[in-house]
Amino acid sequence: MSRRPGSDDPADGEIRGLPPEWGTIVVPDDLRDLADEIATVQAELATRQPLSRRRRWLRRPGMSGPLCALILFLVAAIGSLMVIVLPKPARPPRREPLASPSVAVGVAGGLVPALSLSGDGGRNASLREFRPAVILISPAACTTCAAVRNQLVTATDETQLTVVWVTESKQAVTLIAGLPAGRLISLADPAGTTRALIAGVSATGPTAVLIRTDGRIRRIAADIGDPFQLRPELAALTIR
């Protein structure tokens, strides 16, 4: 069946309502003759359909804007949470210039004595060069000082303070294995000079001398048994 452009004869098989520019339309008697054309059209529609669906989704009002805002909010929230939760690397406290207080040396508020003692490897070190720090004075007769020293090192992990262990014992000094350099300094004082120059130091038990960033003594704690009780004051040593 066909339609000829310009023909007004319905008997010619005219299909009314079709545009004239379509030209002659031939409808075969057997639709199987259009199998190739049908396959071509189906393939073309299959390639266009996903893109068309995506475009319709993007054009939907009220979807893309809030969704993007929600994603950005979630990313920002996760980033902020990671900053809060993840541990921050500890930094050693800052050392300040040596103070010049009017208080006497060796008492609370005054400077630590300018005493030079023998350290590891025979190197001499002055007590004033360690600031802020905790000086742990260990008499020769002290039986608990080594355990208190280990606990004090653990108690200063957060503040990263240097622990200066001044021991009057003539025996070999055993340090803590695996401890970072500078966290524990061992100084030998067999004559007991440090104990004599600092007021209130115990003759039998461990004494902790808390040194500020500028070399002033904050507190002299004699016969300490639990260094963890000093944590608030240890944190205050890093503040001038």
PDB file of C-alpha atoms in Angstrom:
ATOM      1  CA  MET A   1       0.000   0.000   0.000  1.00  0.00           C
ATOM      2  CA  SER A   2       1.400   3.421  -0.885  1.00  0.00           C
ATOM      3  CA  ARG A   3       0.538   7.077  -0.837  1.00  0.00           C
ATOM      4  CA  ARG A   4       1.519   9.412  -3.608  1.00  0.00           C
ATOM      5  CA  PRO A   5       2.176  13.039  -2.660  1.00  0.00           C
ATOM      6  CA  GLY A   6      -0.477  15.396  -3.983  1.00  0.00           C
ATOM      7  CA  SER A   7      -3.024  12.636  -4.581  1.00  0.00           C
ATOM      8  CA  ASP A   8      -6.569  13.248  -3.347  1.00  0.00           C
ATOM      9  CA  ASP A   9      -7.877   9.802  -4.163  1.00  0.00           C
ATOM     10  CA  PRO A  10      -8.595   7.820  -1.014  1.00  0.00           C
ATOM     11  CA  ALA A  11      -8.701   4.705  -3.079  1.00  0.00           C
ATOM     12  CA  ASP A  12      -4.981   4.957  -3.605  1.00  0.00           C
ATOM     13  CA  GLY A  13      -4.492   3.835  -0.009  1.00  0.00           C
ATOM     14  CA  GLU A  14      -3.934   7.316   1.359  1.00  0.00           C
ATOM     15  CA  ILE A  15      -3.246   7.558   5.060  1.00  0.00           C
ATOM     16  CA  ARG A  16      -4.655  10.924   5.997  1.00  0.00           C
ATOM     17  CA  GLY A  17      -2.826  13.302   8.381  1.00  0.00           C
ATOM     18  CA  LEU A  18       0.732  12.529   7.270  1.00  0.00           C
ATOM     19  CA  PRO A  19       3.029  15.455   6.350  1.00  0.00           C
ATOM     20  CA  PRO A  20       3.550  15.861   2.563  1.00  0.00           C
ATOM     21  CA  GLU A  21       7.340  16.099   3.038  1.00  0.00           C
ATOM     22  CA  TRP A  22       7.432  12.430   4.093  1.00  0.00           C
ATOM     23  CA  GLY A  23       7.165  11.489   0.476  1.00  0.00           C
ATOM     24  CA  THR A  24       6.027   8.086  -0.703  1.00  0.00           C
ATOM     25  CA  ILE A  25       5.493   5.558   2.100  1.00  0.00           C
ATOM     26  CA  VAL A  26       5.503   1.928   1.141  1.00  0.00           C
ATOM     27  CA  VAL A  27       4.076  -0.616   3.581  1.00  0.00           C
ATOM     28  CA  PRO A  28       5.163  -4.146   2.661  1.00  0.00           C
ATOM     29  CA  ASP A  29       2.703  -6.996   2.779  1.00  0.00           C
ATOM     30  CA  ASP A  30       5.085  -8.983   4.985  1.00  0.00           C
ATOM     31  CA  LEU A  31       6.457  -7.107   8.043  1.00  0.00           C
ATOM     32  CA  ARG A  32       9.481  -9.418   8.157  1.00  0.00           C
ATOM     33  CA  ASP A  33      10.894  -7.344   5.306  1.00  0.00           C
ATOM     34  CA  LEU A  34      11.398  -4.528   7.888  1.00  0.00           C
ATOM     35  CA  ALA A  35      13.514  -6.668  10.257  1.00  0.00           C
ATOM     36  CA  ASP A  36      16.768  -4.844   9.407  1.00  0.00           C
ATOM     37  CA  GLU A  37      15.192  -1.418   9.894  1.00  0.00           C
ATOM     38  CA  ILE A  38      13.626  -2.476  13.227  1.00  0.00           C
ATOM     39  CA  ALA A  39      16.981  -3.803  14.539  1.00  0.00           C
ATOM     40  CA  THR A  40      18.706  -0.559  13.585  1.00  0.00           C
ATOM     41  CA  VAL A  41      16.109   1.583  15.389  1.00  0.00           C
ATOM     42  CA  GLN A  42      16.209  -0.637  18.507  1.00  0.00           C
ATOM     43  CA  ALA A  43      20.003  -0.427  18.693  1.00  0.00           C
ATOM     44  CA  GLU A  44      19.898   3.350  18.420  1.00  0.00           C
ATOM     45  CA  LEU A  45      17.255   3.637  21.161  1.00  0.00           C
ATOM     46  CA  ALA A  46      19.270   1.328  23.430  1.00  0.00           C
ATOM     47  CA  THR A  47      22.313   3.639  23.260  1.00  0.00           C
ATOM     48  CA  ARG A  48      20.296   6.780  23.899  1.00  0.00           C
ATOM     49  CA  GLN A  49      18.098   5.547  26.743  1.00  0.00           C
ATOM     50  CA  PRO A  50      20.658   5.566  29.639  1.00  0.00           C
ATOM     51  CA  LEU A  51      21.854   9.065  28.747  1.00  0.00           C
ATOM     52  CA  SER A  52      18.271  10.238  28.520  1.00  0.00           C
ATOM     53  CA  ARG A  53      17.509   8.767  31.930  1.00  0.00           C
ATOM     54  CA  ARG A  54      20.543  10.469  33.472  1.00  0.00           C
ATOM     55  CA  ARG A  55      19.538  13.788  32.008  1.00  0.00           C
ATOM     56  CA  ARG A  56      15.989  13.419  33.310  1.00  0.00           C
ATOM     57  CA  TRP A  57      17.405  12.627  36.806  1.00  0.00           C
ATOM     58  CA  LEU A  58      19.645  15.705  36.758  1.00  0.00           C
ATOM     59  CA  ARG A  59      16.738  17.856  35.622  1.00  0.00           C
ATOM     60  CA  ARG A  60      14.523  16.697  38.473  1.00  0.00           C
ATOM     61  CA  PRO A  61      13.880  19.695  40.741  1.00  0.00           C
ATOM     62  CA  GLY A  62      14.968  19.464  44.361  1.00  0.00           C
ATOM     63  CA  MET A  63      17.403  16.555  43.925  1.00  0.00           C
ATOM     64  CA  SER A  64      20.895  17.622  42.837  1.00  0.00           C
ATOM     65  CA  GLY A  65      21.335  20.653  45.111  1.00  0.00           C
ATOM     66  CA  PRO A  66      20.436  19.049  48.456  1.00  0.00           C
ATOM     67  CA  LEU A  67      22.274  15.873  47.557  1.00  0.00           C
ATOM     68  CA  CYS A  68      25.522  17.746  46.839  1.00  0.00           C
ATOM     69  CA  ALA A  69      25.113  19.724  50.055  1.00  0.00           C
ATOM     70  CA  LEU A  70      24.600  16.519  52.032  1.00  0.00           C
ATOM     71  CA  ILE A  71      27.746  14.951  50.554  1.00  0.00           C
ATOM     72  CA  LEU A  72      29.831  18.042  51.356  1.00  0.00           C
ATOM     73  CA  PHE A  73      28.453  18.096  54.906  1.00  0.00           C
ATOM     74  CA  LEU A  74      29.334  14.442  55.447  1.00  0.00           C
ATOM     75  CA  VAL A  75      32.883  14.966  54.140  1.00  0.00           C
ATOM     76  CA  ALA A  76      33.395  17.969  56.421  1.00  0.00           C
ATOM     77  CA  ALA A  77      31.972  16.108  59.425  1.00  0.00           C
ATOM     78  CA  ILE A  78      34.211  13.080  58.866  1.00  0.00           C
ATOM     79  CA  GLY A  79      37.266  15.316  58.450  1.00  0.00           C
ATOM     80  CA  SER A  80      36.526  17.182  61.685  1.00  0.00           C
ATOM     81  CA  LEU A  81      35.985  13.913  63.540  1.00  0.00           C
ATOM     82  CA  MET A  82      39.331  12.568  62.352  1.00  0.00           C
ATOM     83  CA  VAL A  83      41.100  15.696  63.569  1.00  0.00           C
ATOM     84  CA  ILE A  84      39.534  15.261  67.018  1.00  0.00           C
ATOM     85  CA  VAL A  85      39.907  11.485  67.349  1.00  0.00           C
ATOM     86  CA  LEU A  86      43.317  10.872  65.831  1.00  0.00           C
ATOM     87  CA  PRO A  87      46.170  11.229  68.282  1.00  0.00           C
ATOM     88  CA  LYS A  88      48.311  14.291  67.945  1.00  0.00           C
ATOM     89  CA  PRO A  89      52.051  13.900  67.930  1.00  0.00           C
ATOM     90  CA  ALA A  90      53.538  15.002  71.238  1.00  0.00           C
ATOM     91  CA  ARG A  91      56.056  17.830  71.099  1.00  0.00           C
ATOM     92  CA  PRO A  92      58.746  18.470  73.706  1.00  0.00           C
ATOM     93  CA  PRO A  93      57.945  21.554  75.835  1.00  0.00           C
ATOM     94  CA  ARG A  94      59.701  24.785  74.946  1.00  0.00           C
ATOM     95  CA  ARG A  95      62.701  25.880  76.983  1.00  0.00           C
ATOM     96  CA  GLU A  96      62.656  29.496  78.200  1.00  0.00           C
ATOM     97  CA  PRO A  97      65.598  31.749  79.138  1.00  0.00           C
ATOM     98  CA  LEU A  98      66.840  31.304  82.685  1.00  0.00           C
ATOM     99  CA  ALA A  99      64.927  33.423  85.186  1.00  0.00           C
ATOM    100  CA  SER A 100      66.434  35.789  87.793  1.00  0.00           C
ATOM    101  CA  PRO A 101      64.152  35.423  90.819  1.00  0.00           C
ATOM    102  CA  SER A 102      64.775  37.149  94.130  1.00  0.00           C
ATOM    103  CA  VAL A 103      64.068  33.898  95.996  1.00  0.00           C
ATOM    104  CA  ALA A 104      67.033  31.876  97.251  1.00  0.00           C
ATOM    105  CA  VAL A 105      68.463  29.032  95.189  1.00  0.00           C
ATOM    106  CA  GLY A 106      67.258  25.534  96.044  1.00  0.00           C
ATOM    107  CA  VAL A 107      63.814  26.415  97.413  1.00  0.00           C
ATOM    108  CA  ALA A 108      60.377  26.629  95.788  1.00  0.00           C
ATOM    109  CA  GLY A 109      60.273  29.741  93.597  1.00  0.00           C
ATOM    110  CA  GLY A 110      64.051  29.940  93.285  1.00  0.00           C
ATOM    111  CA  LEU A 111      66.396  28.464  90.736  1.00  0.00           C
ATOM    112  CA  VAL A 112      67.692  24.925  90.833  1.00  0.00           C
ATOM    113  CA  PRO A 113      71.350  24.860  91.944  1.00  0.00           C
ATOM    114  CA  ALA A 114      73.992  25.333  89.237  1.00  0.00           C
ATOM    115  CA  LEU A 115      75.457  21.939  90.011  1.00  0.00           C
ATOM    116  CA  SER A 116      77.422  19.946  87.412  1.00  0.00           C
ATOM    117  CA  LEU A 117      77.212  16.171  87.728  1.00  0.00           C
ATOM    118  CA  SER A 118      78.658  13.253  85.782  1.00  0.00           C
ATOM    119  CA  GLY A 119      76.299  11.677  83.290  1.00  0.00           C
ATOM    120  CA  ASP A 120      76.293   8.762  80.863  1.00  0.00           C
ATOM    121  CA  GLY A 121      79.609   8.262  79.137  1.00  0.00           C
ATOM    122  CA  GLY A 122      81.409  10.519  81.595  1.00  0.00           C
ATOM    123  CA  ARG A 123      79.795  13.688  80.214  1.00  0.00           C
ATOM    124  CA  ASN A 124      79.158  16.368  82.824  1.00  0.00           C
ATOM    125  CA  ALA A 125      75.825  18.182  82.819  1.00  0.00           C
ATOM    126  CA  SER A 126      74.442  21.083  84.814  1.00  0.00           C
ATOM    127  CA  LEU A 127      71.089  20.712  86.518  1.00  0.00           C
ATOM    128  CA  ARG A 128      70.064  24.107  85.155  1.00  0.00           C
ATOM    129  CA  GLU A 129      70.226  22.973  81.544  1.00  0.00           C
ATOM    130  CA  PHE A 130      67.221  20.710  82.075  1.00  0.00           C
ATOM    131  CA  ARG A 131      64.110  22.887  81.953  1.00  0.00           C
ATOM    132  CA  PRO A 132      61.294  22.152  82.142  1.00  0.00           C
ATOM    133  CA  ALA A 133      62.066  18.844  83.822  1.00  0.00           C
ATOM    134  CA  VAL A 134      61.552  16.655  86.855  1.00  0.00           C
ATOM    135  CA  ILE A 135      64.637  15.922  88.927  1.00  0.00           C
ATOM    136  CA  LEU A 136      64.266  12.698  90.878  1.00  0.00           C
ATOM    137  CA  ILE A 137      66.794  12.534  93.715  1.00  0.00           C
ATOM    138  CA  SER A 138      67.521   8.974  94.770  1.00  0.00           C
ATOM    139  CA  PRO A 139      69.475   8.416  98.036  1.00  0.00           C
ATOM    140  CA  ALA A 140      71.801   5.427  98.202  1.00  0.00           C
ATOM    141  CA  ALA A 141      69.591   3.699 100.787  1.00  0.00           C
ATOM    142  CA  CYS A 142      66.390   4.099  98.706  1.00  0.00           C
ATOM    143  CA  THR A 143      64.803   0.748  97.803  1.00  0.00           C
ATOM    144  CA  THR A 144      61.780   2.084  95.909  1.00  0.00           C
ATOM    145  CA  CYS A 145      63.445   4.786  93.793  1.00  0.00           C
ATOM    146  CA  ALA A 146      63.920   2.639  90.676  1.00  0.00           C
ATOM    147  CA  ALA A 147      60.213   1.718  90.574  1.00  0.00           C
ATOM    148  CA  VAL A 148      59.169   5.330  91.200  1.00  0.00           C
ATOM    149  CA  ARG A 149      61.524   6.446  88.427  1.00  0.00           C
ATOM    150  CA  ASN A 150      59.833   4.102  85.925  1.00  0.00           C
ATOM    151  CA  GLN A 151      56.379   5.312  86.964  1.00  0.00           C
ATOM    152  CA  LEU A 152      57.483   8.939  86.714  1.00  0.00           C
ATOM    153  CA  VAL A 153      58.659   8.413  83.147  1.00  0.00           C
ATOM    154  CA  THR A 154      55.227   6.989  82.283  1.00  0.00           C
ATOM    155  CA  ALA A 155      53.470   9.853  84.088  1.00  0.00           C
ATOM    156  CA  THR A 156      55.352  12.389  81.928  1.00  0.00           C
ATOM    157  CA  ASP A 157      54.499  10.748  78.586  1.00  0.00           C
ATOM    158  CA  GLU A 158      51.794  13.306  77.798  1.00  0.00           C
ATOM    159  CA  THR A 159      53.923  16.346  78.642  1.00  0.00           C
ATOM    160  CA  GLN A 160      57.146  14.877  77.197  1.00  0.00           C
ATOM    161  CA  LEU A 161      59.087  16.248  80.177  1.00  0.00           C
ATOM    162  CA  THR A 162      62.653  15.146  80.777  1.00  0.00           C
ATOM    163  CA  VAL A 163      63.177  13.051  83.900  1.00  0.00           C
ATOM    164  CA  VAL A 164      66.616  13.656  85.446  1.00  0.00           C
ATOM    165  CA  TRP A 165      67.497  10.801  87.768  1.00  0.00           C
ATOM    166  CA  VAL A 166      70.134  11.928  90.273  1.00  0.00           C
ATOM    167  CA  THR A 167      71.336   8.836  92.076  1.00  0.00           C
ATOM    168  CA  GLU A 168      73.714   8.649  95.037  1.00  0.00           C
ATOM    169  CA  SER A 169      74.275   4.959  94.515  1.00  0.00           C
ATOM    170  CA  LYS A 170      77.714   3.815  93.372  1.00  0.00           C
ATOM    171  CA  GLN A 171      76.197   0.784  91.646  1.00  0.00           C
ATOM    172  CA  ALA A 172      75.790   0.583  87.862  1.00  0.00           C
ATOM    173  CA  VAL A 173      72.740   2.525  86.665  1.00  0.00           C
ATOM    174  CA  THR A 174      70.214   0.581  84.550  1.00  0.00           C
ATOM    175  CA  LEU A 175      68.084   2.748  82.277  1.00  0.00           C
ATOM    176  CA  ILE A 176      64.761   1.872  80.638  1.00  0.00           C
ATOM    177  CA  ALA A 177      65.259   0.044  77.327  1.00  0.00           C
ATOM    178  CA  GLY A 178      63.566   1.537  74.269  1.00  0.00           C
ATOM    179  CA  LEU A 179      62.980   4.960  75.810  1.00  0.00           C
ATOM    180  CA  PRO A 180      63.505   7.886  73.385  1.00  0.00           C
ATOM    181  CA  ALA A 181      66.746   9.806  73.834  1.00  0.00           C
ATOM    182  CA  GLY A 182      66.428  12.794  76.158  1.00  0.00           C
ATOM    183  CA  ARG A 183      63.413  11.530  78.096  1.00  0.00           C
ATOM    184  CA  LEU A 184      65.473  10.033  80.919  1.00  0.00           C
ATOM    185  CA  ILE A 185      68.872  11.413  81.970  1.00  0.00           C
ATOM    186  CA  SER A 186      70.948   9.628  84.612  1.00  0.00           C
ATOM    187  CA  LEU A 187      73.410  11.667  86.695  1.00  0.00           C
ATOM    188  CA  ALA A 188      75.681  10.343  89.430  1.00  0.00           C
ATOM    189  CA  ASP A 189      75.956  12.209  92.740  1.00  0.00           C
ATOM    190  CA  PRO A 190      77.648   9.815  95.207  1.00  0.00           C
ATOM    191  CA  ALA A 191      78.534  12.695  97.551  1.00  0.00           C
ATOM    192  CA  GLY A 192      74.873  13.700  97.971  1.00  0.00           C
ATOM    193  CA  THR A 193      75.552  17.325  96.983  1.00  0.00           C
ATOM    194  CA  THR A 194      72.156  17.786  95.304  1.00  0.00           C
ATOM    195  CA  ARG A 195      70.336  16.654  98.429  1.00  0.00           C
ATOM    196  CA  ALA A 196      72.346  19.112 100.480  1.00  0.00           C
ATOM    197  CA  LEU A 197      71.674  22.100  98.210  1.00  0.00           C
ATOM    198  CA  ILE A 198      67.916  21.630  97.740  1.00  0.00           C
ATOM    199  CA  ALA A 199      65.674  22.166 100.753  1.00  0.00           C
ATOM    200  CA  GLY A 200      63.352  19.417 101.955  1.00  0.00           C
ATOM    201  CA  VAL A 201      64.924  16.472 100.123  1.00  0.00           C
ATOM    202  CA  SER A 202      64.360  13.128 101.833  1.00  0.00           C
ATOM    203  CA  ALA A 203      67.414  11.209 103.051  1.00  0.00           C
ATOM    204  CA  THR A 204      65.777   7.808 102.524  1.00  0.00           C
ATOM    205  CA  GLY A 205      63.056   8.067  99.896  1.00  0.00           C
ATOM    206  CA  PRO A 206      62.643   9.496  96.373  1.00  0.00           C
ATOM    207  CA  THR A 207      62.211  13.262  96.047  1.00  0.00           C
ATOM    208  CA  ALA A 208      60.778  14.891  92.911  1.00  0.00           C
ATOM    209  CA  VAL A 209      61.873  18.461  92.160  1.00  0.00           C
ATOM    210  CA  LEU A 210      59.580  20.053  89.572  1.00  0.00           C
ATOM    211  CA  ILE A 211      61.416  22.573  87.375  1.00  0.00           C
ATOM    212  CA  ARG A 212      59.615  25.190  85.266  1.00  0.00           C
ATOM    213  CA  THR A 213      60.536  26.257  81.728  1.00  0.00           C
ATOM    214  CA  ASP A 214      62.701  29.110  83.095  1.00  0.00           C
ATOM    215  CA  GLY A 215      64.606  27.022  85.664  1.00  0.00           C
ATOM    216  CA  ARG A 216      62.579  27.986  88.741  1.00  0.00           C
ATOM    217  CA  ILE A 217      61.504  25.288  91.176  1.00  0.00           C
ATOM    218  CA  ARG A 218      57.735  24.847  91.281  1.00  0.00           C
ATOM    219  CA  ARG A 219      57.570  22.202  93.992  1.00  0.00           C
ATOM    220  CA  ILE A 220      59.754  19.852  96.018  1.00  0.00           C
ATOM    221  CA  ALA A 221      57.843  16.618  96.698  1.00  0.00           C
ATOM    222  CA  ALA A 222      59.667  14.362  99.155  1.00  0.00           C
ATOM    223  CA  ASP A 223      59.039  10.648  99.671  1.00  0.00           C
ATOM    224  CA  ILE A 224      56.665  10.349  96.724  1.00  0.00           C
ATOM    225  CA  GLY A 225      54.986   6.986  96.294  1.00  0.00           C
ATOM    226  CA  ASP A 226      52.661   7.589  93.317  1.00  0.00           C
ATOM    227  CA  PRO A 227      54.067   9.908  90.642  1.00  0.00           C
ATOM    228  CA  PHE A 228      50.744   9.851  88.764  1.00  0.00           C
ATOM    229  CA  GLN A 229      49.281  12.121  91.448  1.00  0.00           C
ATOM    230  CA  LEU A 230      51.671  14.817  90.211  1.00  0.00           C
ATOM    231  CA  ARG A 231      50.193  14.896  86.708  1.00  0.00           C
ATOM    232  CA  PRO A 232      48.314  18.249  87.096  1.00  0.00           C
ATOM    233  CA  GLU A 233      51.500  19.902  88.355  1.00  0.00           C
ATOM    234  CA  LEU A 234      53.596  18.232  85.661  1.00  0.00           C
ATOM    235  CA  ALA A 235      51.330  19.744  83.005  1.00  0.00           C
ATOM    236  CA  ALA A 236      51.709  23.164  84.647  1.00  0.00           C
ATOM    237  CA  LEU A 237      55.510  23.002  84.276  1.00  0.00           C
ATOM    238  CA  THR A 238      55.223  23.664  80.546  1.00  0.00           C
ATOM    239  CA  ILE A 239      53.541  27.028  81.219  1.00  0.00           C
ATOM    240  CA  ARG A 240      55.753  29.905  82.178  1.00  0.00           C
TER     241      ARG A 240
END
